[in-house]
Short mmCIF file of C-alpha atoms and ligand atoms in Angstrom, two decimals:
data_model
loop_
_atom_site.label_atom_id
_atom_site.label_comp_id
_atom_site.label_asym_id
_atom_site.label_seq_id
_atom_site.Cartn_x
_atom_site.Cartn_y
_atom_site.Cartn_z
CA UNK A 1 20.74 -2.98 8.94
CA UNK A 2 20.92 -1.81 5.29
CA UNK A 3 17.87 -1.56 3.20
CA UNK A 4 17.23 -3.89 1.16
CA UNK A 5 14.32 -3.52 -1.45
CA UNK A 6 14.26 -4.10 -4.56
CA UNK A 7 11.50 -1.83 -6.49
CA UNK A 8 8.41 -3.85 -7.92
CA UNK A 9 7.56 -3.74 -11.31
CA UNK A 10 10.27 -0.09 -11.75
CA UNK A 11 10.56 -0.06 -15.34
CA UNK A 12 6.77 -0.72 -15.84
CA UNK A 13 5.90 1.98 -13.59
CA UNK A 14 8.52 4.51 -15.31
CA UNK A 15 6.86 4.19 -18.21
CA UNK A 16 3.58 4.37 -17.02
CA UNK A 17 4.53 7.80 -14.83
CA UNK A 18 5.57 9.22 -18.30
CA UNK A 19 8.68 10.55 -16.97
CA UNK A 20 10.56 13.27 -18.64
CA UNK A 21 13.06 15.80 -18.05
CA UNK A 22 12.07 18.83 -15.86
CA UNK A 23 9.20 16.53 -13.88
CA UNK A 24 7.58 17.32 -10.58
CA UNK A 25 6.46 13.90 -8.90
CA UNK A 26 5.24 12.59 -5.87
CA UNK A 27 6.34 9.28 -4.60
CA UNK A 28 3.68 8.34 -1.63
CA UNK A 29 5.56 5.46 -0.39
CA UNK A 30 9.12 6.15 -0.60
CA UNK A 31 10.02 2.75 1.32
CA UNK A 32 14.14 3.26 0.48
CA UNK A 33 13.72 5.48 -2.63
CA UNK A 34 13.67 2.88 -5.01
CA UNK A 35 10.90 3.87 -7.21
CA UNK A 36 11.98 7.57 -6.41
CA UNK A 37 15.50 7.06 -7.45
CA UNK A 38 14.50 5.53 -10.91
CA UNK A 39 12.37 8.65 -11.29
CA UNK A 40 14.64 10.68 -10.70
CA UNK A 41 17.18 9.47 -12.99
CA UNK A 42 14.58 10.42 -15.75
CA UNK A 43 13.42 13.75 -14.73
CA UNK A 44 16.97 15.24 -14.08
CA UNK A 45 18.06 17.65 -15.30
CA UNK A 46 15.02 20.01 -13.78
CA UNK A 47 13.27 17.55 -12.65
CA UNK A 48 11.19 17.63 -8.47
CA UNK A 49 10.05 14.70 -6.43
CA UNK A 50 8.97 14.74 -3.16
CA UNK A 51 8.96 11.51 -1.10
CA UNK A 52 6.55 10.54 1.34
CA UNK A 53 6.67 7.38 3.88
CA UNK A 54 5.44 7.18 7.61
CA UNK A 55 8.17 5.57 8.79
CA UNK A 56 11.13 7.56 9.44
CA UNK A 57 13.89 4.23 9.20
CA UNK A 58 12.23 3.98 5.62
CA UNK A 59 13.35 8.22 5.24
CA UNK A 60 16.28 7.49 6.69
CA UNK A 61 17.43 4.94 4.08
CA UNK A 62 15.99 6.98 1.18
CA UNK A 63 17.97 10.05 2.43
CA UNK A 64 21.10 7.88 2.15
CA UNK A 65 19.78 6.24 -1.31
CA UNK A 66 18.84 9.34 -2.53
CA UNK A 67 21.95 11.58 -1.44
CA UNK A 68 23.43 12.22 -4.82
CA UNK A 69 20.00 14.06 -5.99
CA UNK A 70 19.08 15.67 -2.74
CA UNK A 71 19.01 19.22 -4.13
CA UNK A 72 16.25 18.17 -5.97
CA UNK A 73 14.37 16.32 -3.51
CA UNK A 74 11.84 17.41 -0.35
CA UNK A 75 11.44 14.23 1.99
CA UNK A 76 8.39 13.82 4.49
CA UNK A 77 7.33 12.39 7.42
CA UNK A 78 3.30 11.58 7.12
CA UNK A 79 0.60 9.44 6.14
CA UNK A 80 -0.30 9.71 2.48
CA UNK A 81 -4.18 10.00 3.22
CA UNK A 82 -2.82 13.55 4.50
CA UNK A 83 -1.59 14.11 0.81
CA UNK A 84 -3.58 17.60 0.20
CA UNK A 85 -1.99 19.26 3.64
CA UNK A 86 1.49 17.37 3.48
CA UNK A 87 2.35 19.33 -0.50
CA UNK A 88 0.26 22.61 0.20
CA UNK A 89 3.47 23.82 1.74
CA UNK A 90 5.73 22.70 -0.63
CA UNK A 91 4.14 25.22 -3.34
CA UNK A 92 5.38 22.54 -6.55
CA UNK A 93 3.27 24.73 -8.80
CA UNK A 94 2.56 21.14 -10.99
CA UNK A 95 3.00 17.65 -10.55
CA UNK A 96 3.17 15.36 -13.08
CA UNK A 97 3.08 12.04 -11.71
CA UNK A 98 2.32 10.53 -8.12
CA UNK A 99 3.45 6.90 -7.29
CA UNK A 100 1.83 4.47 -4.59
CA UNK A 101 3.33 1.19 -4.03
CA UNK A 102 1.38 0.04 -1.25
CA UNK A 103 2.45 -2.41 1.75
CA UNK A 104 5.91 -2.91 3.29
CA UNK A 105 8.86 -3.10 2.15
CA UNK A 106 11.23 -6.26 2.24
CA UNK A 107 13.52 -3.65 5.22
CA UNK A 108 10.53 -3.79 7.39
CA UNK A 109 9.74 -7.27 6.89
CA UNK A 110 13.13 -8.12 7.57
CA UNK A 111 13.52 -6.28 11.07
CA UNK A 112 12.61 -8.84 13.53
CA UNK A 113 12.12 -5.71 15.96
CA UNK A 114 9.41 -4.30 13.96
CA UNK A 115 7.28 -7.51 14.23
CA UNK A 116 6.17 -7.79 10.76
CA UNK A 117 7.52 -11.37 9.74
CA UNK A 118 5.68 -14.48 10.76
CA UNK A 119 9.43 -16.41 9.87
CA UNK A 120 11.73 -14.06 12.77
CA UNK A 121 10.78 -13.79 15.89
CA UNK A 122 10.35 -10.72 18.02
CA UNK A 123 8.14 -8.29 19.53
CA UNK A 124 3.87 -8.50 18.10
CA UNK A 125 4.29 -4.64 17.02
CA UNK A 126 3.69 -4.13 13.00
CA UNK A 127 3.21 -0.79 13.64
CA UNK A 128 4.69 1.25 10.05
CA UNK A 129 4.80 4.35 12.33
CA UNK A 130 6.57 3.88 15.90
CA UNK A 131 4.76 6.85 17.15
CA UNK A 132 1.47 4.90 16.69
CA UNK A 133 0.04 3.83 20.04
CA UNK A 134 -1.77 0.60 18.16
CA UNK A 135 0.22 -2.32 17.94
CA UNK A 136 -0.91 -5.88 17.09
CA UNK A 137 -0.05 -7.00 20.93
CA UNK A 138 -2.93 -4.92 21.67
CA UNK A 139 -5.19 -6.19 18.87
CA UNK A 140 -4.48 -10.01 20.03
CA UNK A 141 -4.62 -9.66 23.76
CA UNK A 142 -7.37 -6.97 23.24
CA UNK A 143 -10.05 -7.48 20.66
CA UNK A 144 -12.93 -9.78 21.72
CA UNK A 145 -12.79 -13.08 19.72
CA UNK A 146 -15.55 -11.88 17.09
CA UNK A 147 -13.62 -8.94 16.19
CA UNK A 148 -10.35 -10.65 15.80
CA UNK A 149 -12.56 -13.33 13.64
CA UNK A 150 -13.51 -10.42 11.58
CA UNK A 151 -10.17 -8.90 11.16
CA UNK A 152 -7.94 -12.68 10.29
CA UNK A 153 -10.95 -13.23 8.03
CA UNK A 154 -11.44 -9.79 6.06
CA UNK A 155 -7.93 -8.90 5.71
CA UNK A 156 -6.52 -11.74 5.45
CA UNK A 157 -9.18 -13.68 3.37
CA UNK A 158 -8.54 -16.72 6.36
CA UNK A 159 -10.84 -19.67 6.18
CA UNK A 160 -9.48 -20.87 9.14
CA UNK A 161 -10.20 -17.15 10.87
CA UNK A 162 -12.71 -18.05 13.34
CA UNK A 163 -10.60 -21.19 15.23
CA UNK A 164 -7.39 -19.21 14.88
CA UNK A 165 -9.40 -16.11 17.12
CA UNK A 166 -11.04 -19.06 19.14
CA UNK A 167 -7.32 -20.25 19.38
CA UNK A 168 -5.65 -16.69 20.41
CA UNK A 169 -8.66 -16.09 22.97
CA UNK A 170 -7.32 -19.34 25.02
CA UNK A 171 -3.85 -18.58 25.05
CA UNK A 172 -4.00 -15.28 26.02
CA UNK A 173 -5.96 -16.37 28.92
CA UNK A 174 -3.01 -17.78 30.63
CA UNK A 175 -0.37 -15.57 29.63
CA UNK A 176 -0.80 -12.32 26.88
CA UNK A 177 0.55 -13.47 23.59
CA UNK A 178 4.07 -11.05 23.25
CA UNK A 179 6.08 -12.27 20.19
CA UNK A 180 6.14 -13.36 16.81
CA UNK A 181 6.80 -16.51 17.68
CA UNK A 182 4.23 -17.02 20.07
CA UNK A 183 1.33 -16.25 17.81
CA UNK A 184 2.96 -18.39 15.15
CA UNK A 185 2.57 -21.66 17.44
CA UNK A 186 -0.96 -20.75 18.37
CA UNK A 187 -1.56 -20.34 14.50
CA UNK A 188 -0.35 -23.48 13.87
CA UNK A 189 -2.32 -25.27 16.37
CA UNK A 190 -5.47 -23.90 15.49
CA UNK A 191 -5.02 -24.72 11.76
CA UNK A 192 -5.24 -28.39 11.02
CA UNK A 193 -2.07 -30.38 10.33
CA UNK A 194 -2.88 -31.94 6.81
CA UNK A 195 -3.98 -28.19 5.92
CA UNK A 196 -0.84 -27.10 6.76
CA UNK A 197 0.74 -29.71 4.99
CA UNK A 198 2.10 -28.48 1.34
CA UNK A 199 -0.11 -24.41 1.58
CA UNK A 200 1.60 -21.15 2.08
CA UNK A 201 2.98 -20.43 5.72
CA UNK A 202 0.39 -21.05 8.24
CA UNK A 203 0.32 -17.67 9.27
CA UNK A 204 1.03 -15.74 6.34
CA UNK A 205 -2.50 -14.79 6.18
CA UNK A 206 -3.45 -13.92 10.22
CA UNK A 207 0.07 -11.70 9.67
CA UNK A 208 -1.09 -9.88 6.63
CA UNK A 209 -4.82 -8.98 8.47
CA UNK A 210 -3.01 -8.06 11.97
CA UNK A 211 -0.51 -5.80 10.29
CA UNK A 212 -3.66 -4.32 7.60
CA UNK A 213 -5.76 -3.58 10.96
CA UNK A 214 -2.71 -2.07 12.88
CA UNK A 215 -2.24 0.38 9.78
CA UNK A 216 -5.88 0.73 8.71
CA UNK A 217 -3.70 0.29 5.75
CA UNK A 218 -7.30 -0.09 3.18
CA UNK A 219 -9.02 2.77 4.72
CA UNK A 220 -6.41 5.10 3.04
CA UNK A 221 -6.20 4.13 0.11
CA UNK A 222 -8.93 5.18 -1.44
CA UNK A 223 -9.36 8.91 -0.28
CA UNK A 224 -5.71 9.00 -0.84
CA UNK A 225 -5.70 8.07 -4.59
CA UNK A 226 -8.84 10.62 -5.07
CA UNK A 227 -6.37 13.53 -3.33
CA UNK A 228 -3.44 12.47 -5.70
CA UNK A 229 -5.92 13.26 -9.09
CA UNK A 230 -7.43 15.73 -7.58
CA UNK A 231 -3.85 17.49 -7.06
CA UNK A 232 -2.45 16.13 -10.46
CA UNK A 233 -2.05 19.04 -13.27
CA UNK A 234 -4.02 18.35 -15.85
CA UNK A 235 -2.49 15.09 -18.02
CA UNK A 236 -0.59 13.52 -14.69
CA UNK A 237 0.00 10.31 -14.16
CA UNK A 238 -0.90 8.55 -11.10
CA UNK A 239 0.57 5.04 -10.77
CA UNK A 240 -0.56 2.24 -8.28
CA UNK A 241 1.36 -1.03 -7.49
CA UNK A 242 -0.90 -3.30 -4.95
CA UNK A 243 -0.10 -6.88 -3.72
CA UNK A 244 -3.01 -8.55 -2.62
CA UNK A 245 -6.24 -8.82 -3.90
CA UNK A 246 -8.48 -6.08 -1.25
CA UNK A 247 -5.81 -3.43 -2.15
CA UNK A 248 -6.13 -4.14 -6.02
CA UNK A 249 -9.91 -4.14 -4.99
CA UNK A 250 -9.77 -1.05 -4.25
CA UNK A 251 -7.60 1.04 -6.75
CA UNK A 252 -9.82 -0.63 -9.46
CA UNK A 253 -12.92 0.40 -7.72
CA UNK A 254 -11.20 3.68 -7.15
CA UNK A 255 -9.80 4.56 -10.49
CA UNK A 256 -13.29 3.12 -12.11
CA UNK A 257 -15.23 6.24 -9.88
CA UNK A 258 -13.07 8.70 -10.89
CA UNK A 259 -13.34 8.11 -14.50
CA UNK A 260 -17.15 7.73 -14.69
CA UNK A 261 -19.20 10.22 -16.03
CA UNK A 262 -22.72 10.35 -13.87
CA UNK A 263 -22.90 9.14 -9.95
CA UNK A 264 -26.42 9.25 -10.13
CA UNK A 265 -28.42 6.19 -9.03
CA UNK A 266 -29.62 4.04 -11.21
CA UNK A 267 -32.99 4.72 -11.37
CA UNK A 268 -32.99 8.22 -11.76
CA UNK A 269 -34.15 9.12 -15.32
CA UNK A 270 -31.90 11.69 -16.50
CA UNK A 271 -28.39 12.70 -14.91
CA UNK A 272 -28.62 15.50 -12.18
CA UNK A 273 -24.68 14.85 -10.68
CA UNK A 274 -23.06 17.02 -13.08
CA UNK A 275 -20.07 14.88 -12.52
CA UNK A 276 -17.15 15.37 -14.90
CA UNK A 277 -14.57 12.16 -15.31
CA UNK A 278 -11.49 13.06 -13.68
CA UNK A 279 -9.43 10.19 -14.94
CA UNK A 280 -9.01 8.16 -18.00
CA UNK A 281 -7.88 4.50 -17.28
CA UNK A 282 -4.65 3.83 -18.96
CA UNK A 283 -4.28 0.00 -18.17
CA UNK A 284 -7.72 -2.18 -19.08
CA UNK A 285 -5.98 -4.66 -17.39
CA UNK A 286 -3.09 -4.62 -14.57
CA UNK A 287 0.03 -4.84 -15.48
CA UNK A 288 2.21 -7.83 -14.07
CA UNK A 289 5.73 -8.18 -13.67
CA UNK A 290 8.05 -10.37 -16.24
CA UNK A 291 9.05 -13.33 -15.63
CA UNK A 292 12.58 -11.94 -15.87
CA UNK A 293 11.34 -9.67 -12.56
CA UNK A 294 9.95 -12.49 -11.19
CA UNK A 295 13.29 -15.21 -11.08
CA UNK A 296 14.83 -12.11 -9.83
CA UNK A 297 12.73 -11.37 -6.97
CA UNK A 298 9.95 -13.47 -6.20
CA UNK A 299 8.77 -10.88 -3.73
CA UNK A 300 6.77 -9.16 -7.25
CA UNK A 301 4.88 -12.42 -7.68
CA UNK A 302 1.59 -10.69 -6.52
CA UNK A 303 2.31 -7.09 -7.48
CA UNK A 304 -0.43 -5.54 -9.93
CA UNK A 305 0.18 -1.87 -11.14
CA UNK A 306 -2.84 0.31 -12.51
CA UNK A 307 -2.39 3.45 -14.55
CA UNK A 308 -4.00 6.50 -15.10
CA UNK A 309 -4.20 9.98 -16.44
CA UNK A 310 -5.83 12.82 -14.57
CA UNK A 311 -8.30 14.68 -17.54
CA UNK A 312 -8.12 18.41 -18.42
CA UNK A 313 -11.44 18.68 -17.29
CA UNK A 314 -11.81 22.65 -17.91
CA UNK A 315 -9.79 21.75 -21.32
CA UNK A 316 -12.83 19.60 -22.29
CA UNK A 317 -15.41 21.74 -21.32
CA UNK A 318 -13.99 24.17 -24.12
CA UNK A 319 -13.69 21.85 -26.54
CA UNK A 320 -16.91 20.59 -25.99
CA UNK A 321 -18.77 24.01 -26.35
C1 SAM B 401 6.40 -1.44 -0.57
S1 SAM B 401 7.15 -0.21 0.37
C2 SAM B 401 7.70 0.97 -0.80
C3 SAM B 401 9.05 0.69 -1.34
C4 SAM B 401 9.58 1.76 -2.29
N1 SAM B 401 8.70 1.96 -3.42
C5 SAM B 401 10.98 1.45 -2.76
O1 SAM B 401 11.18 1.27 -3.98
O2 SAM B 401 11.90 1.37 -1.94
C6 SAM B 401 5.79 0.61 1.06
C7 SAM B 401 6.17 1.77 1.94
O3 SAM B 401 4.99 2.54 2.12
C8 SAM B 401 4.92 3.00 3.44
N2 SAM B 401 3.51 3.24 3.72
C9 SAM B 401 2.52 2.33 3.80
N3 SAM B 401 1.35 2.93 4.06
C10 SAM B 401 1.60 4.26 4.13
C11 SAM B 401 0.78 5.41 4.35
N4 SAM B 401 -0.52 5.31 4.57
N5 SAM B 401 1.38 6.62 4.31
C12 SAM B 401 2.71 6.74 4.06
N6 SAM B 401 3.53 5.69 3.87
C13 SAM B 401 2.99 4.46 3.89
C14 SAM B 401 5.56 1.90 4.26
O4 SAM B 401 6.06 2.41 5.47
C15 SAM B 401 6.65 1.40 3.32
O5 SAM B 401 7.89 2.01 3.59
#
């Protein structure tokens, strides 16, 4: 199967990476090398990037997307909450921008083998990296009906959470729920018919939390975006695309830590953190794609980028003094 993707929001996120000739750049989620080959045609001649993705179809496709540059290109295997340890070989000596654009991509979607869609059916798997032993089979046959309450409801922001687990619970008790296609029906019974009638796909949101939990896509994010400033030399750009609201959630929340100036509490009366702003917020707001993007591929309806750029904190001090 070829991979299709079309980058979200590329041009936006160019600009905002400030890319120039003779660039080093990360790109955590290389997906097919979308983003990474539209960097790259910037930062050439001289120019580094280093792709990231854990799933090695997505390297495989960005190897092939990517073959006319590959002398100026490192690919990886790994998990981008693993940033620090997956570059410290790599010695770049600077980098000047780092790229997340978080979820999956339209390939994986589109595989009915790796059990991402809620429209194809195959096997309940959603796992982004095939050596994983957690797949969603095991969260819906496994998880007692609280937890899977929890997870439909927190991840996927499901009013309907609790009789969709109460739903799942039954079915499984005759036969373990396998496919796609399965769940799908049980979804559909458990939400009520004139709900269903006009929304979004019925599952669309029980899909989204199975395939967050599988992932623990949200619990990296954070720590992961903290690495890529903390690596960043010293006027870098780090760039984050997110497509629902808990991931934007969190990159704001993220980027707004990072650029404070004092973690103390509250109530303490003078500042004893010391803390130093390592980031200075480059979009107030998100950025959203055009509406030209958006006839094109209405896959970017949701995508929100954030921009920021890492502060010469030493710089500063001088200045300062
Ligand atoms: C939306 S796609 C990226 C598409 C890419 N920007 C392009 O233009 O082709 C997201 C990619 O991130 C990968 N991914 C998600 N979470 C990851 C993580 N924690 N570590 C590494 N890769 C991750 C997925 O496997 C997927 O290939």
């Amino acid at each position: 199967m070829d991979f299709k993707h079309k980058p979200v929001l590329a041009a936006e996120a160019i600009f905002w990476l400030n890319c120039s000739p003779g660039g080093v750049y990360i790109d955590c989620t290389l997906g097919g090398g979308g983003h990474a080959r539209a960097i790259l045609e910037k930062i050439l001649p001289g120019g580094y990037l280093v792709g990231i993705d854990r799933d090695p179809a997505a390297l495989d496709a960005a190897r092939r997307h990517l073959a006319p540059f590959k002398e100026s290109v490192s690919i990886v295997q790994g998990n981008f909450r693993d940033l620090n340890s997956i570059i410290a070989p790599l010695k770049l000596g600077k980098i000047d921008g780092i790229i997340f654009d978080f979820g999956v991509s339209s390939f994986q979607l589109e595989s009915p083998a790796r059990g991402f869609s809620y429209q194809l059916d195959g096997p309940l798997d959603m796992r982004m990296d095939p050596q994983q032993e957690k797949k969603a089979s095991h969260l819906v046959n496994g998880l007692s009906e609280e937890k899977l309450t929890h997870i439909i409801r927190q991840y996927g922001e499901e009013r309907w959470a609790a009789r969709i687990a109460q739903f799942i619970v039954k079915a499984r008790r005759s036969k373990p729920l396998e496919t796609t296609a399965e769940l799908v029906e049980v979804i559909k019974a458990a939400i009520p018919a004139g709900v269903r009638r006009g929304g979004p796909h019925p599952a669309r949101r029980t899909f989204q939390a199975l395939r967050i939990a599988v992932n623990d896509e949200l619990d990296s994010i954070s720590q992961a975006l903290k690495a890529a400033v903390g690596v960043l030399s010293p006027g870098g750009r780090v760039c984050a695309i997110s497509f629902h609201s808990l991931e934007d959630r969190i990159v704001k929340q993220t980027f707004r830590d990072l650029a404070r100036e004092c973690i103390c509490p509250p109530e303490f009366p003078v500042c004893v953190c010391e803390q130093e702003p390592q980031l200075e917020i480059l979009t107030r707001r998100p950025v959203r794609p055009s509406i030209g993007e958006l006839q094109e591929n209405p896959r970017a309806r949701s995508a929100k980028l954030r921009a920021g750029a890492k502060i010469a904190a030493v710089l500063k001090r001088e200045v300062g003094e």
